[in-house]
Tab-separated table of C-alpha atoms in Angstrom:
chain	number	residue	atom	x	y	z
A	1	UNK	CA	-101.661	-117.981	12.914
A	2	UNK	CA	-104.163	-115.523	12.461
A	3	UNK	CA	-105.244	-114.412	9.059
A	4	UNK	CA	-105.586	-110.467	8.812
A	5	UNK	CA	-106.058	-109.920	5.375
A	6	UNK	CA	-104.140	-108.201	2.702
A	7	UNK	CA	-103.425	-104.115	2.607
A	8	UNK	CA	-105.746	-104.103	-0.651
A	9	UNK	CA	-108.627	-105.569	1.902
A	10	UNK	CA	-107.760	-103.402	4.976
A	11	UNK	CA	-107.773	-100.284	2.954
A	12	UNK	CA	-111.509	-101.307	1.351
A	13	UNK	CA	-113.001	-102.601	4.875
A	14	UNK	CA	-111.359	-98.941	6.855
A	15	UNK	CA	-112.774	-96.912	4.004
A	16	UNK	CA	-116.230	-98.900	3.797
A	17	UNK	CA	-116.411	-98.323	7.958
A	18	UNK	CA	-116.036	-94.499	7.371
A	19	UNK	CA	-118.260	-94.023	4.761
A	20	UNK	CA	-121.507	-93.060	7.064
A	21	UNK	CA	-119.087	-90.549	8.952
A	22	UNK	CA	-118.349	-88.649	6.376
A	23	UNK	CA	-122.097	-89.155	5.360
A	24	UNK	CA	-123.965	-87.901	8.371
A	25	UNK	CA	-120.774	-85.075	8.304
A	26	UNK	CA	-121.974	-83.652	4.632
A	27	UNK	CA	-125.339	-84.223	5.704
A	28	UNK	CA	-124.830	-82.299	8.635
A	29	UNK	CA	-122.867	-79.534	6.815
A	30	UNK	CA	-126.256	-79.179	4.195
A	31	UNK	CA	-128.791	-78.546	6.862
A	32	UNK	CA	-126.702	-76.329	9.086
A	33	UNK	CA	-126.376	-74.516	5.826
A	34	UNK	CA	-130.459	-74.409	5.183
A	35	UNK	CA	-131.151	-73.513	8.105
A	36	UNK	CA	-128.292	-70.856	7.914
A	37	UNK	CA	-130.016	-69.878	4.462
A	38	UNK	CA	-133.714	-69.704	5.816
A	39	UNK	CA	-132.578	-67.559	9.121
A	40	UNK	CA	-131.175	-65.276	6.850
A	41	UNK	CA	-134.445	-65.003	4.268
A	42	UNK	CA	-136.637	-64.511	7.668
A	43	UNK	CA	-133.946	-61.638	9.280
A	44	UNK	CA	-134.229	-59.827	5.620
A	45	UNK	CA	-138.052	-60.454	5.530
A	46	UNK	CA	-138.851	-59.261	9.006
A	47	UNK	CA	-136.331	-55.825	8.082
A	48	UNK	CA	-138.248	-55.395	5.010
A	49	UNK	CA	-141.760	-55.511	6.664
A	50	UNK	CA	-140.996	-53.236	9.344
A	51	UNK	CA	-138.860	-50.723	7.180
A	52	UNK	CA	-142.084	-50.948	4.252
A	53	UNK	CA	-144.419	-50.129	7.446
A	54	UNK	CA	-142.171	-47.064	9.323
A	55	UNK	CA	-141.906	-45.621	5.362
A	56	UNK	CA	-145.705	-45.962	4.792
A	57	UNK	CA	-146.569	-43.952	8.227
A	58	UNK	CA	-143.900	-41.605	7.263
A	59	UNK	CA	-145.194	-40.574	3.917
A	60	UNK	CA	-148.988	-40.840	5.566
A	61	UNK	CA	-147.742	-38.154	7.563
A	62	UNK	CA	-144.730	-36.108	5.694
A	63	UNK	CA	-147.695	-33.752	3.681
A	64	UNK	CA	-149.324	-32.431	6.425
A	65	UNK	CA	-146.464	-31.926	8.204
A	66	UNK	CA	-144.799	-29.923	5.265
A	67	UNK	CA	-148.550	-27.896	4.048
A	68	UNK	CA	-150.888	-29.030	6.957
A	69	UNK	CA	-153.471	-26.749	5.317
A	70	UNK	CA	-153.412	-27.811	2.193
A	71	UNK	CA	-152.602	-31.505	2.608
A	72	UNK	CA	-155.960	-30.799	5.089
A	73	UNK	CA	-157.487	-29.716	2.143
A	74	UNK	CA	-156.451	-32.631	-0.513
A	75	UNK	CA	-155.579	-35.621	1.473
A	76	UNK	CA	-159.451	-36.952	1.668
A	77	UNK	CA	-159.043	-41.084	2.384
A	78	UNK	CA	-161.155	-43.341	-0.158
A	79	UNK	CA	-161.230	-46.420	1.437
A	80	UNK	CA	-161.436	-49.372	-0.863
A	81	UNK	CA	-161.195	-46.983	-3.809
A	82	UNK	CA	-164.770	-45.596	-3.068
A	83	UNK	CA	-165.095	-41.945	-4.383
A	84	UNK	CA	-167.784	-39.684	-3.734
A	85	UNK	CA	-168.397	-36.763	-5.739
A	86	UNK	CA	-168.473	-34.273	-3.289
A	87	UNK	CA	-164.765	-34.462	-2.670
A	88	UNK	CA	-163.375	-36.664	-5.841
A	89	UNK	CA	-161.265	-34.854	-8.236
A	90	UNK	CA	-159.811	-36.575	-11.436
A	91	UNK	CA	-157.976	-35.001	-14.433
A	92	UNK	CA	-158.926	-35.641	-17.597
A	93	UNK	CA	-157.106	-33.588	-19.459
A	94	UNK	CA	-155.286	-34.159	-23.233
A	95	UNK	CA	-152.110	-32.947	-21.607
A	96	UNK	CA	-152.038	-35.361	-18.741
A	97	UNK	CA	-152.772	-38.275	-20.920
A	98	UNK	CA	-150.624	-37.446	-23.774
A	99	UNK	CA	-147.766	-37.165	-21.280
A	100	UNK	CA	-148.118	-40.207	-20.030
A	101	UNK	CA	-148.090	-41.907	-23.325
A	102	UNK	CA	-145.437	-40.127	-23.946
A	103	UNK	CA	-143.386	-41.942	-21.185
A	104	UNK	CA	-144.258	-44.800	-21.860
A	105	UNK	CA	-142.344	-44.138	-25.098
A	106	UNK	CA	-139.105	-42.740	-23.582
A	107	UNK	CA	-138.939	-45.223	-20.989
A	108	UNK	CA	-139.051	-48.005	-23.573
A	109	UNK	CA	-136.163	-46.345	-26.019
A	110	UNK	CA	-133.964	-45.977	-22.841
A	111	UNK	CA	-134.566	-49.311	-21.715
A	112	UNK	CA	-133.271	-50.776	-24.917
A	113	UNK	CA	-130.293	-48.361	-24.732
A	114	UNK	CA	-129.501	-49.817	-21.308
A	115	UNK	CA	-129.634	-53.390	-22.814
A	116	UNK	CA	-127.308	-53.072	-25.904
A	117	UNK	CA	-124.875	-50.446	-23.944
A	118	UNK	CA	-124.046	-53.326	-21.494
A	119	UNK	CA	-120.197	-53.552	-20.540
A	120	UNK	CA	-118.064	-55.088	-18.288
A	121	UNK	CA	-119.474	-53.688	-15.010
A	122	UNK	CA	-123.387	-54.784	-16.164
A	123	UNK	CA	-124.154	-57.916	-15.089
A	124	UNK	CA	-127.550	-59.947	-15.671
A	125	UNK	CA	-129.087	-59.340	-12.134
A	126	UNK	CA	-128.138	-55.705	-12.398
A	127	UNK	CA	-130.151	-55.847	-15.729
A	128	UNK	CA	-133.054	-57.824	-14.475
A	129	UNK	CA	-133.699	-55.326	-11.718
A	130	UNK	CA	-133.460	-51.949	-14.172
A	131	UNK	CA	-134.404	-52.806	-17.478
A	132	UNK	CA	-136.578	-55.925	-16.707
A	133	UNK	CA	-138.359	-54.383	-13.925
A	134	UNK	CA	-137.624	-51.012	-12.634
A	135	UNK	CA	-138.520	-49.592	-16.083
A	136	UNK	CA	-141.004	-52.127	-16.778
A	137	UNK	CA	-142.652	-50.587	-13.545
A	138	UNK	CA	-142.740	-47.249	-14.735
A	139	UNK	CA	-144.005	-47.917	-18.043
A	140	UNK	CA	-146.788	-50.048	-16.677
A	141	UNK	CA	-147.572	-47.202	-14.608
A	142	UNK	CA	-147.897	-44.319	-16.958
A	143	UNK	CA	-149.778	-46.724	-19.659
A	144	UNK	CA	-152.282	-47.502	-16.973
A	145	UNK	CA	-152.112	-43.873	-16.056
A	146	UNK	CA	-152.712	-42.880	-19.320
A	147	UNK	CA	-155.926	-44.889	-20.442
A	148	UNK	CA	-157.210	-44.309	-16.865
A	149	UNK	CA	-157.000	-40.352	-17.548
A	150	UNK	CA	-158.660	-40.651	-21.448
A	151	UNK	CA	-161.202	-42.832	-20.726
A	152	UNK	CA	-162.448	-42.979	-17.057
A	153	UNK	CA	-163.635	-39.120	-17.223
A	154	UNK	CA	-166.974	-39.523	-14.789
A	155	UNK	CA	-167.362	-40.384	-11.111
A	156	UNK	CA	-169.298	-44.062	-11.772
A	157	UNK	CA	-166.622	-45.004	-14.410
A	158	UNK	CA	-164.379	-44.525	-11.413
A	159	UNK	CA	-165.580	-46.215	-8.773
A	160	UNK	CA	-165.965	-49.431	-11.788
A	161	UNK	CA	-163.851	-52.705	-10.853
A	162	UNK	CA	-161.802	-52.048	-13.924
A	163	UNK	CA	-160.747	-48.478	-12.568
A	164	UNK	CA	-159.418	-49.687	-9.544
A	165	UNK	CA	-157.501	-52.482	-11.548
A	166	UNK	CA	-155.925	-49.882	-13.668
A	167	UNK	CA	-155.024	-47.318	-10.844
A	168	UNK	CA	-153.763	-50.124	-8.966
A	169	UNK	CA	-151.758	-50.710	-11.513
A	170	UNK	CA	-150.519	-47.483	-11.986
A	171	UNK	CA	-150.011	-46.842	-8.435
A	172	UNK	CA	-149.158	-50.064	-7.494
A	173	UNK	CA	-145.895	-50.726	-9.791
A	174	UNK	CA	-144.325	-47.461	-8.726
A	175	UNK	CA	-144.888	-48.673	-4.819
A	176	UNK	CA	-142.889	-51.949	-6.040
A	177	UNK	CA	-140.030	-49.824	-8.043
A	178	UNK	CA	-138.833	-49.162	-5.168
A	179	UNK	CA	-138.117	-52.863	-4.373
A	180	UNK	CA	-136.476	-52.479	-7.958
A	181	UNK	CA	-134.412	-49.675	-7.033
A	182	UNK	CA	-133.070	-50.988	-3.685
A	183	UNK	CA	-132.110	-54.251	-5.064
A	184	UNK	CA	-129.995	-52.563	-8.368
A	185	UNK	CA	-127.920	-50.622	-5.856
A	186	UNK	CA	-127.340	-53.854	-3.063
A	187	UNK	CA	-126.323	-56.021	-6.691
A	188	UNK	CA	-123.775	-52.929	-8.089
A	189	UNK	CA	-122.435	-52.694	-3.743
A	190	UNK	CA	-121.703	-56.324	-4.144
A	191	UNK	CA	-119.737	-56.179	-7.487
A	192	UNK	CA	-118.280	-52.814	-6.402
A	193	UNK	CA	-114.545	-52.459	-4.819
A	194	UNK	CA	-115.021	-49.343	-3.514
A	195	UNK	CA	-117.947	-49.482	-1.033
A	196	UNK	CA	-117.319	-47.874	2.122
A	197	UNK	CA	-117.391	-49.894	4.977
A	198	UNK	CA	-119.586	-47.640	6.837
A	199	UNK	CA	-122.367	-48.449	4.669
A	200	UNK	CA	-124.391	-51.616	5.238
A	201	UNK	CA	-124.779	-53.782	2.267
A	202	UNK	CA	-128.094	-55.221	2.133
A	203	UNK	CA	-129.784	-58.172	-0.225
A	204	UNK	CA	-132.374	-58.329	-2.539
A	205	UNK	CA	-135.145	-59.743	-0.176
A	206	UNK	CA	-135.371	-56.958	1.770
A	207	UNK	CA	-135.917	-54.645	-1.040
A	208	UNK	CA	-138.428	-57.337	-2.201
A	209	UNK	CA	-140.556	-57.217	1.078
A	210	UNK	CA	-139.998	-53.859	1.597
A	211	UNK	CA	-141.871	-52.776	-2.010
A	212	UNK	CA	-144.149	-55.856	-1.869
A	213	UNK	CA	-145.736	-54.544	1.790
A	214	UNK	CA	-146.595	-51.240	0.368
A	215	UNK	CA	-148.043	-52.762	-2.879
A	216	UNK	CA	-149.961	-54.953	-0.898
A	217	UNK	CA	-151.742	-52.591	1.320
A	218	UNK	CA	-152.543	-50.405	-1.718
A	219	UNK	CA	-153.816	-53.154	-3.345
A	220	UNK	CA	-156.339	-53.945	-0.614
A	221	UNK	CA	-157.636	-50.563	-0.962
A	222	UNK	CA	-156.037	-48.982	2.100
A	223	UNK	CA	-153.370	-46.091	0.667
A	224	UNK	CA	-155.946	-44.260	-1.855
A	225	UNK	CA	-157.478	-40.790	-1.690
A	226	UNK	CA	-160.467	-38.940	-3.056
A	227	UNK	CA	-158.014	-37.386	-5.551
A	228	UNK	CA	-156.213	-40.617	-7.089
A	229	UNK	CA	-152.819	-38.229	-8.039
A	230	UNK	CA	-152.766	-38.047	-4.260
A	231	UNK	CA	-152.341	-41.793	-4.118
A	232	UNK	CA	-149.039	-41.439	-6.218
A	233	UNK	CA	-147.310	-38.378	-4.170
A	234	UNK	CA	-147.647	-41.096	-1.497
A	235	UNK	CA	-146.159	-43.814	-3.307
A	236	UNK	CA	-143.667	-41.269	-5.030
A	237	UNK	CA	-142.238	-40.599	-0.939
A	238	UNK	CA	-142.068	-44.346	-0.092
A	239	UNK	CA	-139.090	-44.454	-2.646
A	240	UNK	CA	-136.791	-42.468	-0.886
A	241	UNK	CA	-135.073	-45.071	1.439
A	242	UNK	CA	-133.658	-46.883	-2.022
A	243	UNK	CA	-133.125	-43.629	-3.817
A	244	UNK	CA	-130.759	-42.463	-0.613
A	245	UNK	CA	-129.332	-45.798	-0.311
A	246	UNK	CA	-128.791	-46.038	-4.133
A	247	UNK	CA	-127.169	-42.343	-4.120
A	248	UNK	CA	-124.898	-43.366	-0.818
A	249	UNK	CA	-123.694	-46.825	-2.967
A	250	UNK	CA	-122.986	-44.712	-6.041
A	251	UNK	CA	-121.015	-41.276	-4.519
């Protein structure tokens, strides 16, 4: 007779052979789901690169459309942040200043009345993207706005490293807001019920690359104008793709 073992050792050596099966399955499962993961980082990226670089052409080219002759007249390129003083222009002024640090102000005191209002439809992404850094943007921005308008009041102060690093700043965080912006309204069109399904919900990343490509190129010195409140009207149009997509999430 031949000896075949007991249930007990059946049961052990049929679950032993299937063991790598269901191994190489959930192994399988993992990096279908990577590579799932990483197709959809590079489809958002590649959106958000294209969309940042369409927007940036389009607000290159919405002033002169609207007041050729006066965007003509204002719209002078400084490349690399080099101004010349035939054609630079910066205010100085107590007023400008004053406002600014006045913002800076307001924008703090609303930000901490956004934190301890909370409530059940606030969650900590949503927070993150409009307390943490949406108003953290635009506080940067008038604080480096501000110190750049009191204390950089003649052409060679201007055209100084620090300068740039301040007006970058300045101009720079309200480029990326609008990675802010976008990225509030795709987190309250996820946790919203009553999105419309005509509207395309979008992620974070693409917001991300979409504010970081602008940021970028005015960081290298290639979005900035003999008048530096020119190089904020610019950056001031780049936002309207997450303001309309933010107002379309919200009506």
């Amino acid at each position: 007779m031949c000896y075949s073992g007991t249930a007990e050792e059946q049961r052990s050596s049929s679950s032993t052979a299937s063991m790598p099966l269901k191994m190489k399955t959930s192994l399988s499962l993992k990096q279908t789901t990577t590579l799932s993961s990483i197709a959809s980082y590079v489809g958002q990226g590649l959106i958000g690169f294209c969309m940042g670089l369409a927007v940036i052409l389009f607000s290159l080219w919405l002033p002169f459309f609207l007041t050729p002759e006066a965007a003509n007249a204002v719209y002078d390129p400084a490349p690399g942040f080099q101004y010349s003083a035939e054609l630079s222009h910066f205010d100085n002024s107590p007023m400008t200043y004053l406002t600014d640090y006045a913002l800076v102000v307001l924008l703090s005191l609303l930000s901490w009345h956004i934190y301890t209002l909370g409530g059940e439809k606030t969650t900590s992404a949503l927070q993150k993207w409009t307390i943490g850094l949406l108003l953290g943007c635009y506080a940067s921005s008038v604080l480096a706005g501000g110190v750049a308008h009191q204390f950089y009041t003649t052409l060679e102060m201007r055209n100084s490293w620090s300068f740039r690093l301040l007006w970058s700043i300045c101009v720079g965080t309200v480029y990326f807001a609008s990675a802010c912006m976008g990225s509030a309204a795709s987190e309250v069109a996820a946790k919203s019920s009553t999105t419309t399904n005509y509207l395309p919900t979008t992620g974070s990343f693409v917001w991300i690359v979409f504010g970081t490509t602008s940021t970028i190129l005015y960081f290298y010195g290639l979005l900035g104008y003999q008048r530096p409140a020119c190089d904020i009207f610019i950056a001031g149009i780049t936002q309207f793709p997450p303001t309309a997509y933010t107002m379309l999430i919200c009506w």
